Amino acid sequence: MTEPDVDRLRRRLGGADTDRVVQRLRQRMARGQPLTGTISLSRPTPAERLAMERLLGRRPGRGTSLTINLDDLDRVVRRSGLHPAGLAAAVERLTGPVPVSAEIRAAEEAAWRTASAPLERLGRRGTELADWSTDRGTVTLLRRLSGTPAAASRLAEDLVQVLALLPAEGTPLARLAARATGDAHALDTDRPLATLVLSAVRAAWWPGDDEPTSPTERRRALWDSAGVLVDELSSTVLVLNVTAAVGSRLHALTAPAANVGEPLVLTLRQLGRERPSFPAGTVHVCENPTVLAAAADRLGPACPPLVCVNGQPSAAALRLLVVLAAGGARLSYHGDFDWGGVRIANLLRSRVPWRPWRYDATAYRAAVVGAAPGTLTGQPVEAGWDAELTELMLRHGARVEEELVLDALLADLAGSE
């Protein structure tokens, strides 16, 4: 086969007046379509018409579009010596190789499969990650967070390294990140790896469907469920007369406060640095600090152990309640009779077992009659521990905060063993 006349090819088919035609040909080639039949250019310029007239040796037409017979164009390219191999070869000589889209997609899919291969190792590691690692949503999340197969491969490898260290036992987040990836900030909130790891944590170690509504507390709670400490000093829980077992570091902190009946703030660091244990028995749990402060004022050291979740439970509060329940404590919970309070109670119920402390339909009915409740607003929520409670709250439309039944709560605490 003779060599193409490259200079003539560029003059006849490589100029601006034939560029639209060449690009249309490239598009066809990229889709794997043959350069046969016809193509049409809408609103051709006089220069485009003239270029094709000269190339084909005749006037293609005078309408609002320019129709070009590709079989004729191929014959001209071959016979004139512009390129003996034909039109497709001429296009590639002018503009470079044309990758076929189907082949590109197949290559990309192969690259993505290779990049996500480390997820398969997670599935073989244990049942807790088997479903998550093979879920289509997980692969989609990996692709979205990484953008390219090369980035996805690095991200998946880092993911495997982090999850190999979980669940941890009170490891600070930055230390986990540095140990797994060499970068202490690799698991910061805005990093893709953190999003991917927390997705795995939610599937493998989060014990229930309900999560805190605050993004910050949700993040802390998820990490805490895998034994990782986040913001270990800013996440706190308020307690009264909750004393850790003798011999633990927490005993040295909690015993003096309990001896004088003073409220104490415990941090997530203090609760997560060791596996604290507490004597079994009944532990009352309330939603609002007002209840705990009043109990300290009225009962002091005589008050039974009392924990305040202070609204949406912090990671520290959840950690403490989980430890108490695991040690045999019987948790009795009271919260506000409103939809927010019911959500909090449902969340706690998904993490630890508790029995209602004046927090059921009977108590609500008595509170509505005996107090001056506010108006119940917001989106209704099903009370997971008492279906009748939800019905009553909808019927009465009344909100009863803990402060309105404070005397009854304090009387219960005063009469507890």
PDB file of N, CA, C and O in Angstrom, residues 357-384:
ATOM      1  N   TRP A 357     -39.749   4.949  83.586  1.00  0.00           N
ATOM      2  CA  TRP A 357     -39.838   5.578  84.911  1.00  0.00           C
ATOM      3  C   TRP A 357     -40.844   6.729  84.777  1.00  0.00           C
ATOM      4  O   TRP A 357     -40.533   7.790  84.341  1.00  0.00           O
ATOM      5  N   ARG A 358     -42.080   6.433  85.151  1.00  0.00           N
ATOM      6  CA  ARG A 358     -43.170   7.396  84.940  1.00  0.00           C
ATOM      7  C   ARG A 358     -43.161   7.918  83.498  1.00  0.00           C
ATOM      8  O   ARG A 358     -43.357   9.105  83.245  1.00  0.00           O
ATOM      9  N   TYR A 359     -42.935   7.011  82.570  1.00  0.00           N
ATOM     10  CA  TYR A 359     -42.814   7.413  81.171  1.00  0.00           C
ATOM     11  C   TYR A 359     -43.555   6.426  80.277  1.00  0.00           C
ATOM     12  O   TYR A 359     -42.993   5.769  79.413  1.00  0.00           O
ATOM     13  N   ASP A 360     -44.871   6.348  80.526  1.00  0.00           N
ATOM     14  CA  ASP A 360     -45.731   5.488  79.731  1.00  0.00           C
ATOM     15  C   ASP A 360     -47.104   6.136  79.647  1.00  0.00           C
ATOM     16  O   ASP A 360     -47.302   7.273  80.094  1.00  0.00           O
ATOM     17  N   ALA A 361     -48.052   5.423  79.070  1.00  0.00           N
ATOM     18  CA  ALA A 361     -49.390   5.997  78.870  1.00  0.00           C
ATOM     19  C   ALA A 361     -50.047   6.359  80.190  1.00  0.00           C
ATOM     20  O   ALA A 361     -50.691   7.412  80.321  1.00  0.00           O
ATOM     21  N   THR A 362     -49.910   5.517  81.206  1.00  0.00           N
ATOM     22  CA  THR A 362     -50.528   5.797  82.500  1.00  0.00           C
ATOM     23  C   THR A 362     -49.959   7.069  83.104  1.00  0.00           C
ATOM     24  O   THR A 362     -50.706   7.932  83.607  1.00  0.00           O
ATOM     25  N   ALA A 363     -48.630   7.222  83.056  1.00  0.00           N
ATOM     26  CA  ALA A 363     -47.998   8.418  83.619  1.00  0.00           C
ATOM     27  C   ALA A 363     -48.380   9.663  82.833  1.00  0.00           C
ATOM     28  O   ALA A 363     -48.589  10.740  83.410  1.00  0.00           O
ATOM     29  N   TYR A 364     -48.491   9.555  81.522  1.00  0.00           N
ATOM     30  CA  TYR A 364     -48.860  10.698  80.705  1.00  0.00           C
ATOM     31  C   TYR A 364     -50.281  11.144  81.010  1.00  0.00           C
ATOM     32  O   TYR A 364     -50.562  12.346  81.149  1.00  0.00           O
ATOM     33  N   ARG A 365     -51.169  10.179  81.141  1.00  0.00           N
ATOM     34  CA  ARG A 365     -52.565  10.510  81.432  1.00  0.00           C
ATOM     35  C   ARG A 365     -52.666  11.263  82.766  1.00  0.00           C
ATOM     36  O   ARG A 365     -53.370  12.279  82.871  1.00  0.00           O
ATOM     37  N   ALA A 366     -51.937  10.803  83.761  1.00  0.00           N
ATOM     38  CA  ALA A 366     -51.960  11.461  85.064  1.00  0.00           C
ATOM     39  C   ALA A 366     -51.332  12.846  84.998  1.00  0.00           C
ATOM     40  O   ALA A 366     -51.812  13.798  85.620  1.00  0.00           O
ATOM     41  N   ALA A 367     -50.262  13.010  84.206  1.00  0.00           N
ATOM     42  CA  ALA A 367     -49.576  14.298  84.109  1.00  0.00           C
ATOM     43  C   ALA A 367     -50.432  15.335  83.404  1.00  0.00           C
ATOM     44  O   ALA A 367     -50.457  16.507  83.784  1.00  0.00           O
ATOM     45  N   VAL A 368     -51.164  14.918  82.390  1.00  0.00           N
ATOM     46  CA  VAL A 368     -52.017  15.851  81.650  1.00  0.00           C
ATOM     47  C   VAL A 368     -53.137  16.375  82.544  1.00  0.00           C
ATOM     48  O   VAL A 368     -53.501  17.557  82.498  1.00  0.00           O
ATOM     49  N   VAL A 369     -53.649  15.503  83.399  1.00  0.00           N
ATOM     50  CA  VAL A 369     -54.732  15.907  84.308  1.00  0.00           C
ATOM     51  C   VAL A 369     -54.208  16.785  85.436  1.00  0.00           C
ATOM     52  O   VAL A 369     -54.834  17.776  85.826  1.00  0.00           O
ATOM     53  N   GLY A 370     -53.039  16.456  85.954  1.00  0.00           N
ATOM     54  CA  GLY A 370     -52.563  17.113  87.162  1.00  0.00           C
ATOM     55  C   GLY A 370     -51.656  18.284  86.941  1.00  0.00           C
ATOM     56  O   GLY A 370     -51.199  18.898  87.915  1.00  0.00           O
ATOM     57  N   ALA A 371     -51.334  18.645  85.706  1.00  0.00           N
ATOM     58  CA  ALA A 371     -50.402  19.746  85.466  1.00  0.00           C
ATOM     59  C   ALA A 371     -50.978  20.681  84.413  1.00  0.00           C
ATOM     60  O   ALA A 371     -52.097  20.487  83.940  1.00  0.00           O
ATOM     61  N   ALA A 372     -50.215  21.706  84.082  1.00  0.00           N
ATOM     62  CA  ALA A 372     -50.626  22.646  83.041  1.00  0.00           C
ATOM     63  C   ALA A 372     -49.707  22.455  81.843  1.00  0.00           C
ATOM     64  O   ALA A 372     -48.711  23.165  81.685  1.00  0.00           O
ATOM     65  N   PRO A 373     -49.991  21.463  81.010  1.00  0.00           N
ATOM     66  CA  PRO A 373     -49.075  21.117  79.918  1.00  0.00           C
ATOM     67  C   PRO A 373     -49.086  22.162  78.815  1.00  0.00           C
ATOM     68  O   PRO A 373     -50.007  22.970  78.682  1.00  0.00           O
ATOM     69  N   GLY A 374     -48.046  22.120  78.019  1.00  0.00           N
ATOM     70  CA  GLY A 374     -47.973  22.981  76.849  1.00  0.00           C
ATOM     71  C   GLY A 374     -48.599  22.301  75.654  1.00  0.00           C
ATOM     72  O   GLY A 374     -49.153  21.205  75.744  1.00  0.00           O
ATOM     73  N   THR A 375     -48.506  22.962  74.501  1.00  0.00           N
ATOM     74  CA  THR A 375     -49.091  22.426  73.269  1.00  0.00           C
ATOM     75  C   THR A 375     -48.079  21.531  72.562  1.00  0.00           C
ATOM     76  O   THR A 375     -46.917  21.910  72.384  1.00  0.00           O
ATOM     77  N   LEU A 376     -48.530  20.370  72.175  1.00  0.00           N
ATOM     78  CA  LEU A 376     -47.668  19.407  71.494  1.00  0.00           C
ATOM     79  C   LEU A 376     -47.547  19.801  70.022  1.00  0.00           C
ATOM     80  O   LEU A 376     -48.541  19.958  69.320  1.00  0.00           O
ATOM     81  N   THR A 377     -46.322  19.973  69.544  1.00  0.00           N
ATOM     82  CA  THR A 377     -46.080  20.347  68.156  1.00  0.00           C
ATOM     83  C   THR A 377     -45.049  19.398  67.543  1.00  0.00           C
ATOM     84  O   THR A 377     -44.387  18.646  68.240  1.00  0.00           O
ATOM     85  N   GLY A 378     -44.907  19.474  66.237  1.00  0.00           N
ATOM     86  CA  GLY A 378     -43.890  18.682  65.560  1.00  0.00           C
ATOM     87  C   GLY A 378     -44.447  17.418  64.946  1.00  0.00           C
ATOM     88  O   GLY A 378     -45.653  17.136  64.989  1.00  0.00           O
ATOM     89  N   GLN A 379     -43.561  16.622  64.362  1.00  0.00           N
ATOM     90  CA  GLN A 379     -43.922  15.393  63.679  1.00  0.00           C
ATOM     91  C   GLN A 379     -44.107  14.258  64.670  1.00  0.00           C
ATOM     92  O   GLN A 379     -43.219  13.973  65.465  1.00  0.00           O
ATOM     93  N   PRO A 380     -45.269  13.601  64.682  1.00  0.00           N
ATOM     94  CA  PRO A 380     -45.497  12.497  65.619  1.00  0.00           C
ATOM     95  C   PRO A 380     -44.496  11.366  65.435  1.00  0.00           C
ATOM     96  O   PRO A 380     -44.011  11.115  64.331  1.00  0.00           O
ATOM     97  N   VAL A 381     -44.195  10.691  66.556  1.00  0.00           N
ATOM     98  CA  VAL A 381     -43.251   9.581  66.561  1.00  0.00           C
ATOM     99  C   VAL A 381     -43.871   8.435  67.355  1.00  0.00           C
ATOM    100  O   VAL A 381     -44.463   8.651  68.419  1.00  0.00           O
ATOM    101  N   GLU A 382     -43.748   7.223  66.851  1.00  0.00           N
ATOM    102  CA  GLU A 382     -44.254   6.057  67.557  1.00  0.00           C
ATOM    103  C   GLU A 382     -43.346   5.738  68.738  1.00  0.00           C
ATOM    104  O   GLU A 382     -42.137   5.603  68.587  1.00  0.00           O
ATOM    105  N   ALA A 383     -43.921   5.640  69.922  1.00  0.00           N
ATOM    106  CA  ALA A 383     -43.165   5.247  71.113  1.00  0.00           C
ATOM    107  C   ALA A 383     -42.951   3.746  71.075  1.00  0.00           C
ATOM    108  O   ALA A 383     -43.899   2.971  71.220  1.00  0.00           O
ATOM    109  N   GLY A 384     -41.711   3.330  70.881  1.00  0.00           N
ATOM    110  CA  GLY A 384     -41.429   1.928  70.677  1.00  0.00           C
ATOM    111  C   GLY A 384     -41.737   1.044  71.867  1.00  0.00           C
ATOM    112  O   GLY A 384     -41.897  -0.167  71.716  1.00  0.00           O
TER     113      GLY A 384
END
